[in-house]
Amino acid sequence: MSFNIAIDGPAGAGKSTIARAAARSLGFLYVDTGAMYRAIALHLLRNHVEAENTDKIEGLLADMTIRIAYSGGEQQIILNGENVTSQLRREEVGNMASKSSAIPKVREKLLQLQRDIARDNDVIMDGRDIGTYVLPNADVKVYLTASVEERANRRCLELKEKGIDADIEKIEQDIRTRDFQDMNRSIAPLKQAEDAVVIDSSRMSIPEVMDKIVDAFQESL
Ligand code: C5P
């Protein structure tokens, strides 16, 4: 039997940093489901399809393949045979992913892939609906959140480190819009699972959050 840790929470709460580090220390596979939704969004952007055009999107999904692979422990997303991992972090792709992920057929396309990976491997999987919908029987569930201001700050710093100019007010607005869309869609909205350990990372360092997750893991054994 595989061991599954689910980490859910809003954009910018630090899920991927924490999940990647925790996966490394536990020897688990890190599965970033947001990257899968971003890959679909990239495909839609490349095909100049609006998120509202559900019929066209459903047609594109039928001919699209998504796989994941690992290189040096890092998840790679293979879209129609092309490794698109380096193109997924752009704001434009994230904003499109937040809209297109509300389409039931988009979620259906990724659900089985996510469940299969978790069945066959010990994983830390992060996303919005992992503990509530994708892996309702996960051994450990964490809901990781932080204030909007703190999340915008972190995103700004991250972009500045990469030499990208960032407008904090625009980033804060994007985060609010994305939270609203993720929490209010009718299918698999972002919400806390009843049995999740809630961590607010606003005033916590990465090692402090890691310790809490490792504690939750040990308590579950
Ligand atoms: O986590 P990340 O910002 O990469 O996710 C991009 C978008 O994909 C989110 O805003 C959300 O709408 C969607 N998503 C989702 N379910 C997941 C993971 C991501 O709907 N499990």
PDB file of C-alpha atoms and ligand atoms in Angstrom:
ATOM      1  CA  MET A   1       0.000   0.000   0.000  1.00  0.00           C
ATOM      2  CA  SER A   2       1.280   3.457  -0.857  1.00  0.00           C
ATOM      3  CA  PHE A   3       1.369   6.332   1.637  1.00  0.00           C
ATOM      4  CA  ASN A   4      -0.351   9.537   0.533  1.00  0.00           C
ATOM      5  CA  ILE A   5       0.008  13.070   1.902  1.00  0.00           C
ATOM      6  CA  ALA A   6      -2.403  15.693   0.507  1.00  0.00           C
ATOM      7  CA  ILE A   7      -1.595  19.400   0.734  1.00  0.00           C
ATOM      8  CA  ASP A   8      -4.264  21.870  -0.338  1.00  0.00           C
ATOM      9  CA  GLY A   9      -4.502  25.617  -0.087  1.00  0.00           C
ATOM     10  CA  PRO A  10      -4.795  28.868  -2.021  1.00  0.00           C
ATOM     11  CA  ALA A  11      -2.317  30.215  -4.582  1.00  0.00           C
ATOM     12  CA  GLY A  12       0.963  31.396  -3.088  1.00  0.00           C
ATOM     13  CA  ALA A  13       0.624  29.809   0.365  1.00  0.00           C
ATOM     14  CA  GLY A  14       3.943  28.027  -0.149  1.00  0.00           C
ATOM     15  CA  LYS A  15       2.538  24.584  -0.958  1.00  0.00           C
ATOM     16  CA  SER A  16       5.030  23.688  -3.661  1.00  0.00           C
ATOM     17  CA  THR A  17       8.121  24.823  -1.715  1.00  0.00           C
ATOM     18  CA  ILE A  18       7.017  22.909   1.364  1.00  0.00           C
ATOM     19  CA  ALA A  19       5.757  19.835  -0.478  1.00  0.00           C
ATOM     20  CA  ARG A  20       8.935  19.558  -2.552  1.00  0.00           C
ATOM     21  CA  ALA A  21      11.166  19.806   0.544  1.00  0.00           C
ATOM     22  CA  ALA A  22       9.029  17.405   2.594  1.00  0.00           C
ATOM     23  CA  ALA A  23       8.954  14.897  -0.283  1.00  0.00           C
ATOM     24  CA  ARG A  24      12.733  15.000  -0.519  1.00  0.00           C
ATOM     25  CA  SER A  25      13.196  14.424   3.199  1.00  0.00           C
ATOM     26  CA  LEU A  26      10.678  11.563   3.306  1.00  0.00           C
ATOM     27  CA  GLY A  27      11.792   9.995   0.017  1.00  0.00           C
ATOM     28  CA  PHE A  28       8.318  10.459  -1.482  1.00  0.00           C
ATOM     29  CA  LEU A  29       7.362  11.593  -4.984  1.00  0.00           C
ATOM     30  CA  TYR A  30       6.248  15.216  -5.186  1.00  0.00           C
ATOM     31  CA  VAL A  31       3.206  15.629  -7.430  1.00  0.00           C
ATOM     32  CA  ASP A  32       2.293  19.210  -8.377  1.00  0.00           C
ATOM     33  CA  THR A  33      -1.261  19.013  -9.743  1.00  0.00           C
ATOM     34  CA  GLY A  34      -1.369  22.774 -10.428  1.00  0.00           C
ATOM     35  CA  ALA A  35       1.260  22.194 -13.127  1.00  0.00           C
ATOM     36  CA  MET A  36      -1.106  19.728 -14.840  1.00  0.00           C
ATOM     37  CA  TYR A  37      -3.893  22.348 -14.932  1.00  0.00           C
ATOM     38  CA  ARG A  38      -1.353  24.888 -16.161  1.00  0.00           C
ATOM     39  CA  ALA A  39      -0.320  22.556 -19.006  1.00  0.00           C
ATOM     40  CA  ILE A  40      -3.931  22.365 -20.181  1.00  0.00           C
ATOM     41  CA  ALA A  41      -4.153  26.180 -19.887  1.00  0.00           C
ATOM     42  CA  LEU A  42      -0.980  26.562 -21.969  1.00  0.00           C
ATOM     43  CA  HIS A  43      -2.497  24.355 -24.646  1.00  0.00           C
ATOM     44  CA  LEU A  44      -5.637  26.534 -24.691  1.00  0.00           C
ATOM     45  CA  LEU A  45      -3.596  29.750 -24.900  1.00  0.00           C
ATOM     46  CA  ARG A  46      -1.526  28.333 -27.747  1.00  0.00           C
ATOM     47  CA  ASN A  47      -4.740  27.524 -29.584  1.00  0.00           C
ATOM     48  CA  HIS A  48      -6.219  30.981 -28.855  1.00  0.00           C
ATOM     49  CA  VAL A  49      -9.301  29.524 -27.167  1.00  0.00           C
ATOM     50  CA  GLU A  50     -11.254  31.562 -24.608  1.00  0.00           C
ATOM     51  CA  ALA A  51     -11.964  29.851 -21.264  1.00  0.00           C
ATOM     52  CA  GLU A  52     -15.697  30.387 -21.922  1.00  0.00           C
ATOM     53  CA  ASN A  53     -15.652  28.316 -25.132  1.00  0.00           C
ATOM     54  CA  THR A  54     -16.381  24.991 -23.448  1.00  0.00           C
ATOM     55  CA  ASP A  55     -17.292  23.137 -26.660  1.00  0.00           C
ATOM     56  CA  LYS A  56     -14.014  24.013 -28.354  1.00  0.00           C
ATOM     57  CA  ILE A  57     -12.091  23.147 -25.165  1.00  0.00           C
ATOM     58  CA  GLU A  58     -13.738  19.750 -24.907  1.00  0.00           C
ATOM     59  CA  GLY A  59     -12.734  19.070 -28.514  1.00  0.00           C
ATOM     60  CA  LEU A  60      -9.116  20.026 -27.834  1.00  0.00           C
ATOM     61  CA  LEU A  61      -9.015  17.840 -24.715  1.00  0.00           C
ATOM     62  CA  ALA A  62      -9.935  14.772 -26.698  1.00  0.00           C
ATOM     63  CA  ASP A  63      -6.754  15.010 -28.788  1.00  0.00           C
ATOM     64  CA  MET A  64      -4.459  16.095 -25.998  1.00  0.00           C
ATOM     65  CA  THR A  65      -2.130  13.888 -23.945  1.00  0.00           C
ATOM     66  CA  ILE A  66      -0.587  14.789 -20.585  1.00  0.00           C
ATOM     67  CA  ARG A  67       2.035  12.661 -18.869  1.00  0.00           C
ATOM     68  CA  ILE A  68       4.368  13.281 -16.006  1.00  0.00           C
ATOM     69  CA  ALA A  69       7.982  12.188 -15.750  1.00  0.00           C
ATOM     70  CA  TYR A  70      10.752  12.849 -13.227  1.00  0.00           C
ATOM     71  CA  SER A  71      14.191  14.265 -13.913  1.00  0.00           C
ATOM     72  CA  GLY A  72      16.599  14.684 -10.969  1.00  0.00           C
ATOM     73  CA  GLY A  73      13.571  14.299  -8.661  1.00  0.00           C
ATOM     74  CA  GLU A  74      11.749  17.205 -10.352  1.00  0.00           C
ATOM     75  CA  GLN A  75       8.347  16.662 -11.931  1.00  0.00           C
ATOM     76  CA  GLN A  76       8.225  17.312 -15.668  1.00  0.00           C
ATOM     77  CA  ILE A  77       5.003  17.815 -17.600  1.00  0.00           C
ATOM     78  CA  ILE A  78       4.853  16.292 -21.050  1.00  0.00           C
ATOM     79  CA  LEU A  79       2.126  17.841 -23.212  1.00  0.00           C
ATOM     80  CA  ASN A  80       1.555  16.024 -26.505  1.00  0.00           C
ATOM     81  CA  GLY A  81       5.094  14.620 -26.277  1.00  0.00           C
ATOM     82  CA  GLU A  82       6.715  18.021 -25.535  1.00  0.00           C
ATOM     83  CA  ASN A  83       8.282  18.878 -22.174  1.00  0.00           C
ATOM     84  CA  VAL A  84       6.542  22.184 -21.328  1.00  0.00           C
ATOM     85  CA  THR A  85       7.606  22.425 -17.669  1.00  0.00           C
ATOM     86  CA  SER A  86       9.618  25.632 -18.081  1.00  0.00           C
ATOM     87  CA  GLN A  87       6.666  27.464 -19.636  1.00  0.00           C
ATOM     88  CA  LEU A  88       4.072  26.867 -16.938  1.00  0.00           C
ATOM     89  CA  ARG A  89       4.851  29.465 -14.259  1.00  0.00           C
ATOM     90  CA  ARG A  90       3.873  32.572 -16.254  1.00  0.00           C
ATOM     91  CA  GLU A  91       1.042  34.685 -14.684  1.00  0.00           C
ATOM     92  CA  GLU A  92      -0.925  34.440 -17.922  1.00  0.00           C
ATOM     93  CA  VAL A  93      -0.870  30.637 -17.736  1.00  0.00           C
ATOM     94  CA  GLY A  94      -1.875  30.657 -14.042  1.00  0.00           C
ATOM     95  CA  ASN A  95      -4.790  33.003 -14.680  1.00  0.00           C
ATOM     96  CA  MET A  96      -6.036  30.848 -17.562  1.00  0.00           C
ATOM     97  CA  ALA A  97      -5.613  27.691 -15.421  1.00  0.00           C
ATOM     98  CA  SER A  98      -7.771  29.221 -12.702  1.00  0.00           C
ATOM     99  CA  LYS A  99     -10.590  29.711 -15.228  1.00  0.00           C
ATOM    100  CA  SER A 100     -10.254  26.528 -17.282  1.00  0.00           C
ATOM    101  CA  SER A 101      -9.911  24.295 -14.194  1.00  0.00           C
ATOM    102  CA  ALA A 102     -13.584  25.042 -13.423  1.00  0.00           C
ATOM    103  CA  ILE A 103     -14.647  23.050 -16.530  1.00  0.00           C
ATOM    104  CA  PRO A 104     -15.752  19.534 -15.491  1.00  0.00           C
ATOM    105  CA  LYS A 105     -14.154  17.810 -18.533  1.00  0.00           C
ATOM    106  CA  VAL A 106     -10.802  19.461 -17.742  1.00  0.00           C
ATOM    107  CA  ARG A 107     -10.893  18.060 -14.196  1.00  0.00           C
ATOM    108  CA  GLU A 108     -12.051  14.663 -15.436  1.00  0.00           C
ATOM    109  CA  LYS A 109      -9.066  14.505 -17.779  1.00  0.00           C
ATOM    110  CA  LEU A 110      -6.625  14.799 -14.850  1.00  0.00           C
ATOM    111  CA  LEU A 111      -8.424  12.922 -12.064  1.00  0.00           C
ATOM    112  CA  GLN A 112      -7.491   9.369 -13.056  1.00  0.00           C
ATOM    113  CA  LEU A 113      -3.883  10.324 -13.793  1.00  0.00           C
ATOM    114  CA  GLN A 114      -3.577  11.817 -10.292  1.00  0.00           C
ATOM    115  CA  ARG A 115      -5.236   8.834  -8.588  1.00  0.00           C
ATOM    116  CA  ASP A 116      -3.089   6.328 -10.507  1.00  0.00           C
ATOM    117  CA  ILE A 117       0.152   8.049  -9.466  1.00  0.00           C
ATOM    118  CA  ALA A 118      -0.958   8.085  -5.801  1.00  0.00           C
ATOM    119  CA  ARG A 119      -1.984   4.422  -5.913  1.00  0.00           C
ATOM    120  CA  ASP A 120       1.395   3.307  -7.281  1.00  0.00           C
ATOM    121  CA  ASN A 121       3.737   5.599  -5.291  1.00  0.00           C
ATOM    122  CA  ASP A 122       4.257   7.179  -1.872  1.00  0.00           C
ATOM    123  CA  VAL A 123       3.366  10.784  -2.721  1.00  0.00           C
ATOM    124  CA  ILE A 124       3.003  14.282  -1.439  1.00  0.00           C
ATOM    125  CA  MET A 125       0.430  15.724  -3.792  1.00  0.00           C
ATOM    126  CA  ASP A 126      -0.490  19.390  -3.709  1.00  0.00           C
ATOM    127  CA  GLY A 127      -3.416  21.251  -5.227  1.00  0.00           C
ATOM    128  CA  ARG A 128      -6.867  22.552  -4.322  1.00  0.00           C
ATOM    129  CA  ASP A 129      -9.039  19.442  -4.075  1.00  0.00           C
ATOM    130  CA  ILE A 130      -6.604  16.672  -3.172  1.00  0.00           C
ATOM    131  CA  GLY A 131      -7.791  15.971   0.398  1.00  0.00           C
ATOM    132  CA  THR A 132     -11.453  16.623  -0.390  1.00  0.00           C
ATOM    133  CA  TYR A 133     -11.887  14.932  -3.763  1.00  0.00           C
ATOM    134  CA  VAL A 134      -8.873  13.338  -5.488  1.00  0.00           C
ATOM    135  CA  LEU A 135      -7.552  11.381  -2.473  1.00  0.00           C
ATOM    136  CA  PRO A 136     -10.309  11.460   0.179  1.00  0.00           C
ATOM    137  CA  ASN A 137      -8.562   8.611   2.022  1.00  0.00           C
ATOM    138  CA  ALA A 138      -5.111  10.237   2.109  1.00  0.00           C
ATOM    139  CA  ASP A 139      -3.127   9.235   5.211  1.00  0.00           C
ATOM    140  CA  VAL A 140      -2.276  12.851   6.067  1.00  0.00           C
ATOM    141  CA  LYS A 141      -4.153  15.979   4.948  1.00  0.00           C
ATOM    142  CA  VAL A 142      -2.795  19.474   5.330  1.00  0.00           C
ATOM    143  CA  TYR A 143      -4.535  22.754   4.521  1.00  0.00           C
ATOM    144  CA  LEU A 144      -1.809  25.358   4.083  1.00  0.00           C
ATOM    145  CA  THR A 145      -2.838  28.990   3.930  1.00  0.00           C
ATOM    146  CA  ALA A 146      -1.489  32.528   4.487  1.00  0.00           C
ATOM    147  CA  SER A 147      -2.894  36.069   4.311  1.00  0.00           C
ATOM    148  CA  VAL A 148      -3.419  37.605   0.849  1.00  0.00           C
ATOM    149  CA  GLU A 149      -0.890  40.369   1.646  1.00  0.00           C
ATOM    150  CA  GLU A 150       1.790  37.900   2.666  1.00  0.00           C
ATOM    151  CA  ARG A 151       1.178  35.717  -0.401  1.00  0.00           C
ATOM    152  CA  ALA A 152       1.443  38.741  -2.705  1.00  0.00           C
ATOM    153  CA  ASN A 153       4.668  39.785  -0.961  1.00  0.00           C
ATOM    154  CA  ARG A 154       6.222  36.380  -1.433  1.00  0.00           C
ATOM    155  CA  ARG A 155       5.229  36.233  -5.092  1.00  0.00           C
ATOM    156  CA  CYS A 156       6.728  39.686  -5.664  1.00  0.00           C
ATOM    157  CA  LEU A 157      10.028  38.676  -4.060  1.00  0.00           C
ATOM    158  CA  GLU A 158      10.119  35.469  -6.087  1.00  0.00           C
ATOM    159  CA  LEU A 159       9.667  37.434  -9.336  1.00  0.00           C
ATOM    160  CA  LYS A 160      12.228  40.061  -8.343  1.00  0.00           C
ATOM    161  CA  GLU A 161      14.780  37.322  -7.636  1.00  0.00           C
ATOM    162  CA  LYS A 162      14.248  36.181 -11.215  1.00  0.00           C
ATOM    163  CA  GLY A 163      14.802  39.747 -12.430  1.00  0.00           C
ATOM    164  CA  ILE A 164      11.125  40.187 -13.366  1.00  0.00           C
ATOM    165  CA  ASP A 165       9.516  43.548 -12.499  1.00  0.00           C
ATOM    166  CA  ALA A 166       6.475  43.037 -10.272  1.00  0.00           C
ATOM    167  CA  ASP A 167       3.531  45.278  -9.421  1.00  0.00           C
ATOM    168  CA  ILE A 168       2.411  44.196  -5.945  1.00  0.00           C
ATOM    169  CA  GLU A 169      -1.087  45.640  -6.263  1.00  0.00           C
ATOM    170  CA  LYS A 170      -1.699  43.790  -9.523  1.00  0.00           C
ATOM    171  CA  ILE A 171      -0.379  40.563  -7.962  1.00  0.00           C
ATOM    172  CA  GLU A 172      -2.607  41.012  -4.903  1.00  0.00           C
ATOM    173  CA  GLN A 173      -5.613  41.554  -7.157  1.00  0.00           C
ATOM    174  CA  ASP A 174      -4.766  38.455  -9.230  1.00  0.00           C
ATOM    175  CA  ILE A 175      -4.491  36.400  -6.026  1.00  0.00           C
ATOM    176  CA  ARG A 176      -7.903  37.639  -4.793  1.00  0.00           C
ATOM    177  CA  THR A 177      -9.508  36.838  -8.147  1.00  0.00           C
ATOM    178  CA  ARG A 178      -7.916  33.416  -8.263  1.00  0.00           C
ATOM    179  CA  ASP A 179      -8.978  32.623  -4.661  1.00  0.00           C
ATOM    180  CA  PHE A 180     -12.540  33.627  -5.486  1.00  0.00           C
ATOM    181  CA  GLN A 181     -12.633  31.487  -8.632  1.00  0.00           C
ATOM    182  CA  ASP A 182     -11.050  28.482  -6.912  1.00  0.00           C
ATOM    183  CA  MET A 183     -13.312  28.661  -3.836  1.00  0.00           C
ATOM    184  CA  ASN A 184     -16.599  29.334  -5.624  1.00  0.00           C
ATOM    185  CA  ARG A 185     -16.647  26.999  -8.607  1.00  0.00           C
ATOM    186  CA  SER A 186     -19.319  24.322  -8.536  1.00  0.00           C
ATOM    187  CA  ILE A 187     -16.984  21.366  -9.107  1.00  0.00           C
ATOM    188  CA  ALA A 188     -14.256  20.459  -6.575  1.00  0.00           C
ATOM    189  CA  PRO A 189     -13.887  23.954  -5.072  1.00  0.00           C
ATOM    190  CA  LEU A 190     -10.971  24.808  -2.813  1.00  0.00           C
ATOM    191  CA  LYS A 191     -12.005  24.127   0.774  1.00  0.00           C
ATOM    192  CA  GLN A 192     -10.544  22.679   3.886  1.00  0.00           C
ATOM    193  CA  ALA A 193     -11.103  18.943   4.380  1.00  0.00           C
ATOM    194  CA  GLU A 194     -12.730  18.283   7.774  1.00  0.00           C
ATOM    195  CA  ASP A 195      -9.852  16.043   8.817  1.00  0.00           C
ATOM    196  CA  ALA A 196      -7.057  18.337   7.585  1.00  0.00           C
ATOM    197  CA  VAL A 197      -4.363  19.829   9.796  1.00  0.00           C
ATOM    198  CA  VAL A 198      -4.614  23.594   9.181  1.00  0.00           C
ATOM    199  CA  ILE A 199      -1.382  25.575   8.987  1.00  0.00           C
ATOM    200  CA  ASP A 200      -1.346  29.352   8.525  1.00  0.00           C
ATOM    201  CA  SER A 201       2.158  30.099   7.275  1.00  0.00           C
ATOM    202  CA  SER A 202       1.806  33.936   7.328  1.00  0.00           C
ATOM    203  CA  ARG A 203       4.252  34.290  10.209  1.00  0.00           C
ATOM    204  CA  MET A 204       6.100  31.012   9.921  1.00  0.00           C
ATOM    205  CA  SER A 205       9.427  30.133   8.327  1.00  0.00           C
ATOM    206  CA  ILE A 206       9.741  27.248   5.874  1.00  0.00           C
ATOM    207  CA  PRO A 207      11.491  25.003   8.476  1.00  0.00           C
ATOM    208  CA  GLU A 208       8.684  25.705  10.978  1.00  0.00           C
ATOM    209  CA  VAL A 209       6.020  24.656   8.463  1.00  0.00           C
ATOM    210  CA  MET A 210       8.080  21.589   7.532  1.00  0.00           C
ATOM    211  CA  ASP A 211       8.278  20.558  11.204  1.00  0.00           C
ATOM    212  CA  LYS A 212       4.489  20.736  11.513  1.00  0.00           C
ATOM    213  CA  ILE A 213       4.050  18.526   8.461  1.00  0.00           C
ATOM    214  CA  VAL A 214       6.596  15.999   9.676  1.00  0.00           C
ATOM    215  CA  ASP A 215       4.779  15.971  13.076  1.00  0.00           C
ATOM    216  CA  ALA A 216       1.461  15.287  11.311  1.00  0.00           C
ATOM    217  CA  PHE A 217       3.142  12.482   9.330  1.00  0.00           C
ATOM    218  CA  GLN A 218       4.594  10.873  12.455  1.00  0.00           C
ATOM    219  CA  GLU A 219       1.308  11.107  14.338  1.00  0.00           C
ATOM    220  CA  SER A 220      -0.428   9.271  11.508  1.00  0.00           C
ATOM    221  CA  LEU A 221       1.908   6.227  11.724  1.00  0.00           C
TER     222      LEU A 221
HETATM  223  O1  C5P B   1      -1.219  25.733  -7.807  1.00  0.00           O
HETATM  224  P1  C5P B   1      -1.180  26.507  -9.099  1.00  0.00           P
HETATM  225  O2  C5P B   1      -1.187  27.985  -8.916  1.00  0.00           O
HETATM  226  O3  C5P B   1      -0.077  26.043 -10.003  1.00  0.00           O
HETATM  227  O4  C5P B   1      -2.554  26.125  -9.845  1.00  0.00           O
HETATM  228  C1  C5P B   1      -3.004  26.816 -10.973  1.00  0.00           C
HETATM  229  C2  C5P B   1      -4.528  26.747 -11.017  1.00  0.00           C
HETATM  230  O5  C5P B   1      -4.923  25.391 -11.261  1.00  0.00           O
HETATM  231  C3  C5P B   1      -5.225  27.143  -9.718  1.00  0.00           C
HETATM  232  O6  C5P B   1      -5.560  28.513  -9.658  1.00  0.00           O
HETATM  233  C4  C5P B   1      -6.472  26.286  -9.706  1.00  0.00           C
HETATM  234  O7  C5P B   1      -7.540  26.944 -10.348  1.00  0.00           O
HETATM  235  C5  C5P B   1      -6.111  25.100 -10.545  1.00  0.00           C
HETATM  236  N1  C5P B   1      -5.944  23.894  -9.745  1.00  0.00           N
HETATM  237  C6  C5P B   1      -7.074  23.183  -9.439  1.00  0.00           C
HETATM  238  N2  C5P B   1      -6.977  22.008  -8.756  1.00  0.00           N
HETATM  239  C7  C5P B   1      -5.784  21.550  -8.357  1.00  0.00           C
HETATM  240  C8  C5P B   1      -4.607  22.290  -8.641  1.00  0.00           C
HETATM  241  C9  C5P B   1      -4.728  23.473  -9.321  1.00  0.00           C
HETATM  242  O8  C5P B   1      -8.174  23.574  -9.785  1.00  0.00           O
HETATM  243  N3  C5P B   1      -5.722  20.373  -7.714  1.00  0.00           N
END
